[in-house]
Tab-separated table of C-alpha atoms (C1' of nucleotides) in Angstrom:
chain	number	residue	atom	x	y	z
L	1	UNK	CA	-144.436	131.308	15.263
L	2	UNK	CA	-143.603	128.161	17.069
L	3	UNK	CA	-141.400	128.357	20.158
L	4	UNK	CA	-137.685	128.263	19.647
L	5	UNK	CA	-137.411	125.051	21.582
L	6	UNK	CA	-137.926	121.360	20.799
L	7	UNK	CA	-139.390	120.622	17.447
L	8	UNK	CA	-138.413	117.311	16.038
L	9	UNK	CA	-136.594	117.422	19.383
L	10	UNK	CA	-136.420	114.631	21.869
L	11	UNK	CA	-137.152	115.420	25.481
L	12	UNK	CA	-136.167	111.908	26.445
L	13	UNK	CA	-132.511	111.022	26.932
L	14	UNK	CA	-130.945	110.008	23.642
L	15	UNK	CA	-128.238	107.601	22.740
L	16	UNK	CA	-124.807	109.000	22.118
L	17	UNK	CA	-125.224	108.044	18.458
L	18	UNK	CA	-128.541	109.726	17.639
L	19	UNK	CA	-128.320	113.178	16.054
L	20	UNK	CA	-129.326	116.102	18.225
L	21	UNK	CA	-132.339	118.284	17.628
L	22	UNK	CA	-131.175	121.433	15.876
L	23	UNK	CA	-133.962	123.598	17.274
L	24	UNK	CA	-133.952	127.142	15.945
L	25	UNK	CA	-130.678	126.477	14.131
L	26	UNK	CA	-132.525	124.441	11.543
L	27	UNK	CA	-134.033	127.610	10.068
L	28	UNK	CA	-130.786	129.548	9.932
L	29	UNK	CA	-128.908	129.554	6.645
L	30	UNK	CA	-125.719	130.705	8.302
L	31	UNK	CA	-125.651	127.565	10.409
L	32	UNK	CA	-126.091	125.287	7.434
L	33	UNK	CA	-123.484	127.221	5.511
L	34	UNK	CA	-120.981	126.839	8.327
L	35	UNK	CA	-121.661	123.107	8.473
L	36	UNK	CA	-121.410	122.630	4.750
L	37	UNK	CA	-118.157	124.561	4.842
L	38	UNK	CA	-116.664	121.833	7.009
L	39	UNK	CA	-117.586	119.125	4.508
L	40	UNK	CA	-116.242	121.070	1.574
L	41	UNK	CA	-113.081	122.012	3.426
L	42	UNK	CA	-112.434	118.380	4.122
L	43	UNK	CA	-112.785	117.534	0.449
L	44	UNK	CA	-110.563	120.474	-0.427
L	45	UNK	CA	-107.804	119.224	1.845
L	46	UNK	CA	-107.752	115.823	0.232
L	47	UNK	CA	-108.000	116.917	-3.386
L	48	UNK	CA	-106.100	120.197	-3.401
L	49	UNK	CA	-104.671	121.210	-0.058
L	50	UNK	CA	-102.420	118.261	0.599
L	51	UNK	CA	-101.445	117.285	-2.971
L	52	UNK	CA	-100.720	120.820	-4.184
L	53	UNK	CA	-99.720	122.408	-0.886
L	54	UNK	CA	-102.337	125.079	-1.355
L	55	UNK	CA	-104.594	126.563	1.217
L	56	UNK	CA	-108.124	127.552	0.311
L	57	UNK	CA	-107.386	131.221	-0.329
L	58	UNK	CA	-104.222	130.384	-2.200
L	59	UNK	CA	-106.141	128.140	-4.546
L	60	UNK	CA	-108.784	130.804	-5.096
L	61	UNK	CA	-106.090	133.374	-5.683
L	62	UNK	CA	-104.415	131.132	-8.238
L	63	UNK	CA	-107.691	130.654	-10.084
L	64	UNK	CA	-108.386	134.379	-10.131
L	65	UNK	CA	-104.911	135.172	-11.387
L	66	UNK	CA	-105.332	132.576	-14.073
L	67	UNK	CA	-108.656	133.981	-15.209
L	68	UNK	CA	-107.720	137.667	-15.060
L	69	UNK	CA	-104.689	138.920	-16.921
L	70	UNK	CA	-102.655	141.701	-15.336
L	71	UNK	CA	-104.861	142.238	-12.305
L	72	UNK	CA	-103.722	144.422	-9.468
L	73	UNK	CA	-103.900	143.378	-5.815
L	74	UNK	CA	-106.747	145.694	-4.864
L	75	UNK	CA	-109.596	144.022	-6.785
L	76	UNK	CA	-108.221	140.622	-5.819
L	77	UNK	CA	-108.458	141.488	-2.158
L	78	UNK	CA	-112.022	142.657	-2.616
L	79	UNK	CA	-113.057	139.553	-4.521
L	80	UNK	CA	-111.444	137.191	-2.035
L	81	UNK	CA	-112.669	139.211	0.942
L	82	UNK	CA	-109.259	139.411	2.509
L	83	UNK	CA	-107.487	142.478	3.849
L	84	UNK	CA	-104.747	144.160	1.845
L	85	UNK	CA	-101.946	143.095	4.222
L	86	UNK	CA	-103.124	139.517	4.071
L	87	UNK	CA	-103.076	139.582	0.296
L	88	UNK	CA	-99.549	140.969	0.286
L	89	UNK	CA	-98.372	137.983	2.261
L	90	UNK	CA	-100.244	135.571	0.036
L	91	UNK	CA	-98.659	137.097	-3.051
L	92	UNK	CA	-95.251	136.891	-1.384
L	93	UNK	CA	-95.844	133.187	-0.933
L	94	UNK	CA	-96.825	132.534	-4.532
L	95	UNK	CA	-93.939	134.626	-5.768
L	96	UNK	CA	-91.453	132.762	-3.587
L	97	UNK	CA	-92.684	129.549	-5.191
L	98	UNK	CA	-92.042	130.980	-8.612
L	99	UNK	CA	-95.702	130.995	-9.564
L	100	UNK	CA	-96.151	134.718	-9.886
L	101	UNK	CA	-94.588	137.876	-11.271
L	102	UNK	CA	-95.203	141.348	-9.901
L	103	UNK	CA	-94.645	144.071	-12.456
L	104	UNK	CA	-95.134	147.805	-12.099
L	105	UNK	CA	-98.211	149.290	-13.717
L	106	UNK	CA	-96.906	151.693	-16.383
L	107	UNK	CA	-100.005	153.897	-16.045
L	108	UNK	CA	-99.869	154.193	-12.260
L	109	UNK	CA	-96.688	153.809	-10.282
L	110	UNK	CA	-98.566	152.924	-7.129
L	111	UNK	CA	-100.145	149.798	-8.496
L	112	UNK	CA	-98.976	146.530	-9.966
L	113	UNK	CA	-99.747	144.114	-12.728
L	114	UNK	CA	-99.786	140.583	-11.408
L	115	UNK	CA	-99.187	137.708	-13.763
L	116	UNK	CA	-98.715	133.982	-13.361
L	117	UNK	CA	-95.468	132.526	-14.614
L	118	UNK	CA	-95.521	129.503	-16.884
L	119	UNK	CA	-95.081	127.332	-13.799
L	120	UNK	CA	-97.958	129.165	-12.190
L	121	UNK	CA	-100.232	128.634	-15.150
L	122	UNK	CA	-99.398	124.954	-15.249
L	123	UNK	CA	-100.101	124.542	-11.564
L	124	UNK	CA	-103.349	126.473	-11.962
L	125	UNK	CA	-104.467	124.113	-14.695
L	126	UNK	CA	-103.594	120.975	-12.792
L	127	UNK	CA	-105.321	122.371	-9.718
L	128	UNK	CA	-108.410	123.205	-11.742
L	129	UNK	CA	-108.512	119.621	-12.947
L	130	UNK	CA	-108.282	118.325	-9.404
L	131	UNK	CA	-111.024	120.749	-8.431
L	132	UNK	CA	-113.308	119.229	-11.025
L	133	UNK	CA	-112.703	115.800	-9.524
L	134	UNK	CA	-113.397	117.167	-6.085
L	135	UNK	CA	-116.564	118.771	-7.323
L	136	UNK	CA	-117.799	115.506	-8.758
L	137	UNK	CA	-117.378	113.954	-5.326
L	138	UNK	CA	-119.179	116.747	-3.515
L	139	UNK	CA	-121.936	116.652	-6.074
L	140	UNK	CA	-122.602	112.991	-5.244
L	141	UNK	CA	-125.534	113.519	-2.847
L	142	UNK	CA	-127.075	116.055	-5.251
L	143	UNK	CA	-128.669	115.794	-8.656
L	144	UNK	CA	-127.170	117.896	-11.439
L	145	UNK	CA	-130.088	120.305	-11.193
L	146	UNK	CA	-129.714	120.592	-7.439
L	147	UNK	CA	-126.014	121.216	-7.775
L	148	UNK	CA	-126.567	124.031	-10.271
L	149	UNK	CA	-129.362	125.476	-8.152
L	150	UNK	CA	-127.195	125.417	-5.033
L	151	UNK	CA	-124.421	127.360	-6.721
L	152	UNK	CA	-126.875	129.885	-8.081
L	153	UNK	CA	-128.507	130.470	-4.710
L	154	UNK	CA	-125.186	130.750	-2.906
L	155	UNK	CA	-123.983	133.235	-5.481
L	156	UNK	CA	-127.036	135.393	-4.784
L	157	UNK	CA	-126.305	135.280	-1.080
L	158	UNK	CA	-122.575	135.755	-1.342
L	159	UNK	CA	-122.423	138.513	-3.913
L	160	UNK	CA	-120.241	141.360	-2.623
L	161	UNK	CA	-123.231	143.702	-2.647
L	162	UNK	CA	-125.469	142.616	0.229
L	163	UNK	CA	-122.735	141.221	2.494
A	1	UNK	CA	-114.694	120.226	-20.998
A	2	UNK	CA	-113.766	123.790	-21.605
A	3	UNK	CA	-110.348	125.053	-20.509
A	4	UNK	CA	-109.921	126.228	-16.949
A	5	UNK	CA	-109.031	129.708	-18.076
A	6	UNK	CA	-110.944	132.760	-19.216
A	7	UNK	CA	-114.603	132.236	-19.753
A	8	UNK	CA	-116.741	135.244	-19.155
A	9	UNK	CA	-113.247	136.542	-18.423
A	10	UNK	CA	-111.857	139.796	-19.685
A	11	UNK	CA	-108.442	139.805	-21.290
A	12	UNK	CA	-108.515	143.567	-21.498
A	13	UNK	CA	-107.532	145.676	-18.499
A	14	UNK	CA	-110.520	146.341	-16.268
A	15	UNK	CA	-111.513	149.209	-14.061
A	16	UNK	CA	-110.813	148.839	-10.375
A	17	UNK	CA	-114.578	148.703	-9.811
A	18	UNK	CA	-115.579	145.924	-12.197
A	19	UNK	CA	-115.902	142.448	-10.704
A	20	UNK	CA	-113.231	139.955	-11.653
A	21	UNK	CA	-113.806	136.854	-13.722
A	22	UNK	CA	-114.136	133.918	-11.386
A	23	UNK	CA	-112.843	131.398	-13.893
A	24	UNK	CA	-112.919	127.811	-12.654
A	25	UNK	CA	-114.014	129.017	-9.221
A	26	UNK	CA	-117.474	129.691	-10.560
A	27	UNK	CA	-118.184	125.964	-10.729
A	28	UNK	CA	-116.919	125.170	-7.252
A	29	UNK	CA	-119.491	124.974	-4.483
A	30	UNK	CA	-116.841	125.293	-1.812
A	31	UNK	CA	-115.868	128.701	-3.134
A	32	UNK	CA	-119.425	129.970	-3.133
A	33	UNK	CA	-119.976	128.545	0.319
A	34	UNK	CA	-116.903	130.334	1.632
A	35	UNK	CA	-118.105	133.587	0.098
A	36	UNK	CA	-121.614	133.234	1.410
A	37	UNK	CA	-120.143	132.493	4.819
A	38	UNK	CA	-118.650	135.977	4.857
A	39	UNK	CA	-122.004	137.608	4.170
A	40	UNK	CA	-123.776	135.564	6.794
A	41	UNK	CA	-121.028	136.123	9.337
A	42	UNK	CA	-121.367	139.835	8.834
A	43	UNK	CA	-125.097	139.647	9.479
A	44	UNK	CA	-124.455	137.453	12.498
A	45	UNK	CA	-122.107	139.998	14.018
A	46	UNK	CA	-124.649	142.783	13.756
A	47	UNK	CA	-127.692	140.849	14.940
A	48	UNK	CA	-126.240	138.437	17.472
A	49	UNK	CA	-122.501	138.724	17.981
A	50	UNK	CA	-122.283	142.313	19.130
A	51	UNK	CA	-125.654	142.677	20.908
A	52	UNK	CA	-125.486	139.385	22.814
A	53	UNK	CA	-121.729	139.029	23.071
A	54	UNK	CA	-121.921	135.635	21.450
A	55	UNK	CA	-119.622	134.125	18.926
A	56	UNK	CA	-120.981	131.885	16.225
A	57	UNK	CA	-120.253	128.592	17.949
A	58	UNK	CA	-121.499	129.932	21.249
A	59	UNK	CA	-124.797	130.848	19.685
A	60	UNK	CA	-125.095	127.425	18.060
A	61	UNK	CA	-124.206	125.788	21.343
A	62	UNK	CA	-126.862	127.793	23.150
A	63	UNK	CA	-129.479	126.762	20.604
A	64	UNK	CA	-128.526	123.101	20.867
A	65	UNK	CA	-128.615	123.193	24.646
A	66	UNK	CA	-132.016	124.836	24.492
A	67	UNK	CA	-133.410	122.215	22.134
A	68	UNK	CA	-131.891	119.167	23.825
A	69	UNK	CA	-132.496	118.546	27.499
A	70	UNK	CA	-129.683	116.999	29.518
A	71	UNK	CA	-127.236	116.497	26.664
A	72	UNK	CA	-123.679	115.510	27.324
A	73	UNK	CA	-120.683	117.251	25.763
A	74	UNK	CA	-119.760	114.431	23.395
A	75	UNK	CA	-122.722	114.641	20.992
A	76	UNK	CA	-122.570	118.419	21.149
A	77	UNK	CA	-118.986	118.385	19.987
A	78	UNK	CA	-119.874	116.082	17.138
A	79	UNK	CA	-122.838	118.176	16.048
A	80	UNK	CA	-120.902	121.423	16.188
A	81	UNK	CA	-117.828	119.855	14.593
A	82	UNK	CA	-115.504	121.113	17.288
A	83	UNK	CA	-112.902	119.165	19.223
A	84	UNK	CA	-113.591	118.018	22.757
A	85	UNK	CA	-111.060	120.412	24.349
A	86	UNK	CA	-112.594	123.312	22.458
A	87	UNK	CA	-116.045	122.415	23.693
A	88	UNK	CA	-114.792	122.236	27.271
A	89	UNK	CA	-113.602	125.801	27.020
A	90	UNK	CA	-116.851	126.933	25.420
A	91	UNK	CA	-118.855	125.324	28.214
A	92	UNK	CA	-116.579	126.969	30.771
A	93	UNK	CA	-117.448	130.295	29.220
A	94	UNK	CA	-121.200	129.769	29.288
A	95	UNK	CA	-121.023	128.462	32.827
A	96	UNK	CA	-119.009	131.464	33.988
A	97	UNK	CA	-121.774	133.662	32.601
A	98	UNK	CA	-124.345	131.766	34.610
A	99	UNK	CA	-126.064	130.372	31.548
A	100	UNK	CA	-125.304	126.725	32.112
A	101	UNK	CA	-125.217	124.001	34.750
A	102	UNK	CA	-123.026	120.914	34.560
A	103	UNK	CA	-124.394	117.986	36.552
A	104	UNK	CA	-123.055	114.473	36.860
A	105	UNK	CA	-124.802	111.785	34.865
A	106	UNK	CA	-126.212	109.354	37.457
A	107	UNK	CA	-125.975	106.441	35.010
A	108	UNK	CA	-122.361	107.082	34.003
A	109	UNK	CA	-119.884	108.828	36.222
A	110	UNK	CA	-117.705	109.806	33.277
A	111	UNK	CA	-120.296	111.903	31.542
A	112	UNK	CA	-122.381	114.941	32.334
A	113	UNK	CA	-125.864	116.288	31.941
A	114	UNK	CA	-125.742	119.837	30.648
A	115	UNK	CA	-128.664	122.124	31.260
A	116	UNK	CA	-129.351	125.792	30.677
A	117	UNK	CA	-130.181	127.870	33.711
A	118	UNK	CA	-133.243	130.119	33.679
A	119	UNK	CA	-130.972	132.966	32.588
A	120	UNK	CA	-129.599	130.735	29.873
A	121	UNK	CA	-133.022	129.809	28.583
A	122	UNK	CA	-134.078	133.445	28.515
A	123	UNK	CA	-130.976	134.447	26.604
A	124	UNK	CA	-131.508	131.547	24.211
A	125	UNK	CA	-135.029	132.730	23.479
A	126	UNK	CA	-134.044	136.333	22.929
A	127	UNK	CA	-131.192	135.221	20.697
A	128	UNK	CA	-133.513	132.995	18.701
A	129	UNK	CA	-135.787	136.002	18.143
A	130	UNK	CA	-132.866	138.077	16.903
A	131	UNK	CA	-131.851	135.196	14.667
A	132	UNK	CA	-135.263	135.260	13.029
A	133	UNK	CA	-134.821	138.960	12.291
A	134	UNK	CA	-131.378	138.281	10.894
A	135	UNK	CA	-132.759	135.508	8.767
A	136	UNK	CA	-135.407	137.793	7.302
A	137	UNK	CA	-132.644	140.153	6.244
A	138	UNK	CA	-130.518	137.413	4.675
A	139	UNK	CA	-133.559	136.043	2.938
A	140	UNK	CA	-134.112	139.372	1.203
A	141	UNK	CA	-132.441	138.545	-2.133
A	142	UNK	CA	-134.218	135.170	-2.196
A	143	UNK	CA	-137.813	134.109	-2.630
A	144	UNK	CA	-139.351	132.001	0.116
A	145	UNK	CA	-139.062	128.921	-2.085
A	146	UNK	CA	-135.423	129.658	-2.858
A	147	UNK	CA	-134.665	130.158	0.802
A	148	UNK	CA	-136.202	126.819	1.721
A	149	UNK	CA	-134.445	125.114	-1.166
A	150	UNK	CA	-131.099	126.588	-0.165
A	151	UNK	CA	-131.376	125.270	3.367
A	152	UNK	CA	-132.416	121.866	2.136
A	153	UNK	CA	-129.523	121.597	-0.289
A	154	UNK	CA	-126.988	122.804	2.258
A	155	UNK	CA	-128.288	120.287	4.770
A	156	UNK	CA	-127.680	117.513	2.237
A	157	UNK	CA	-124.153	118.713	1.705
A	158	UNK	CA	-123.366	119.392	5.335
A	159	UNK	CA	-124.825	116.273	6.911
A	160	UNK	CA	-122.226	114.676	9.205
A	161	UNK	CA	-122.168	111.564	7.025
A	162	UNK	CA	-120.361	112.511	3.781
A	163	UNK	CA	-118.113	115.171	5.269
S	1	DT	C1'	-108.342	98.598	27.672
S	2	DA	C1'	-111.657	102.039	25.941
S	3	DT	C1'	-114.203	106.252	26.850
S	4	DT	C1'	-115.535	110.890	28.922
S	5	DG	C1'	-114.007	115.129	29.974
S	6	DT	C1'	-110.179	118.441	31.243
S	7	DT	C1'	-105.639	120.847	31.192
S	8	DA	C1'	-101.563	122.493	28.796
S	9	DT	C1'	-99.162	123.729	24.763
S	10	DA	C1'	-98.355	125.143	20.112
S	11	DC	C1'	-99.779	126.606	15.755
S	12	DT	C1'	-102.519	128.887	12.090
S	13	DC	C1'	-105.119	132.464	10.602
S	14	DT	C1'	-106.611	137.156	10.413
S	15	DA	C1'	-107.078	141.976	11.694
S	16	DT	C1'	-105.407	146.668	13.012
S	17	DA	C1'	-102.087	150.179	12.914
S	18	DA	C1'	-98.102	152.386	11.232
S	19	DC	C1'	-95.085	153.334	7.221
S	20	DT	C1'	-93.553	154.265	2.107
S	21	DA	C1'	-94.378	155.817	-2.376
S	22	DT	C1'	-97.147	157.699	-5.999
S	23	DA	C1'	-101.084	160.472	-7.733
F	1	DT	C1'	-105.010	164.729	0.526
F	2	DA	C1'	-106.160	160.324	-0.997
F	3	DT	C1'	-104.814	155.751	-2.711
F	4	DA	C1'	-101.796	151.290	-3.573
F	5	DG	C1'	-99.036	148.385	-1.428
F	6	DT	C1'	-95.993	146.769	2.420
F	7	DT	C1'	-94.232	145.888	7.146
F	8	DA	C1'	-94.923	144.981	12.045
F	9	DT	C1'	-97.542	143.770	15.821
F	10	DA	C1'	-101.209	141.727	18.335
F	11	DG	C1'	-105.231	138.990	18.925
F	12	DA	C1'	-108.618	135.345	18.008
F	13	DG	C1'	-109.358	130.700	16.871
F	14	DT	C1'	-108.211	125.794	16.648
F	15	DA	C1'	-105.721	121.531	16.972
F	16	DT	C1'	-102.647	118.045	19.194
F	17	DA	C1'	-100.844	115.834	23.109
F	18	DA	C1'	-100.844	114.583	27.806
F	19	DC	C1'	-103.686	113.732	31.880
F	20	DA	C1'	-107.483	112.110	35.379
F	21	DA	C1'	-111.463	109.484	36.310
F	22	DT	C1'	-114.819	106.006	35.270
F	23	DA	C1'	-116.619	101.919	32.798
DNA sequence: TATTGTTATACTCTATAACTATA
DNA sequence: TATAGTTATAGAGTATAACAATA
């Protein structure tokens, strides 16, 4: 093992413009994930956040509701990795905007069937379109194969199992 | 293009255990990055956060300080993607723990030379060791080649340029 | 006048705990 | 008693604006 210290590092003073040596961070996926998250969040804001007034989780929630008919909150919370109280508030928000209906589950009075309204479905489709545009932009520095590979590898890492 | 809706989706009711259809989300790197971030953050907490009482940024900061002699706050803030006020507070914290020295830059009275103390360097090295253990765990579902590829692709995406 | 770093303030996000209703 | 969902409260994290000192 090489020491944790300088690597491609500079021990001489560097200009304020030159990138810093990452040291041990360079080998740590979590660091690169956190950095990439900033880039993607920026793109999200421009393509989806600002134009549709959606935050990241809200967009994800909308997509999940659109792809899964009559889901209940519990599996949504698990998939989105948010707590149950947080999801309640998110659903309140979507409902207040007329995007969502909450209906009692006839088989189990404790749970609900969630369903997008027509307005909700329309918004979901427009947002999905915008997401494709965003994705094309993010994909720019990557080849198609690299893009597909990246998603596959991230999915392996992010699957609910190992986390 | 196929519609944004169901895909590998189920239109039938699903058990509370089965994973949901991701729909359009499946094609969005940002979503997979956000999910993977949860897994890696969990590992970080166990290996570094709790044992060393370090938060993610603090750990990154420590690694950068260890790899770059006499840096000033400005490039650190840029590399870590935090605001200048935030970095000030982070440096305050490390200094209060005796990990860091702030010395005036002799060439420019406005800026500083930051340097880890002996205690700081020791902590940085122990933390880097723990990070390697953490990394081995995260790497588990991936082959060595996949792991290297993942880091390379994330670095392309997360480079300060496009973000 | 522009830049480095700090202080002060406000806001967003998220988690934990306590409560209700159904099974 | 266990589970689904909600309400209420508190804490962590981050950003913006205003400020001081130097170039």
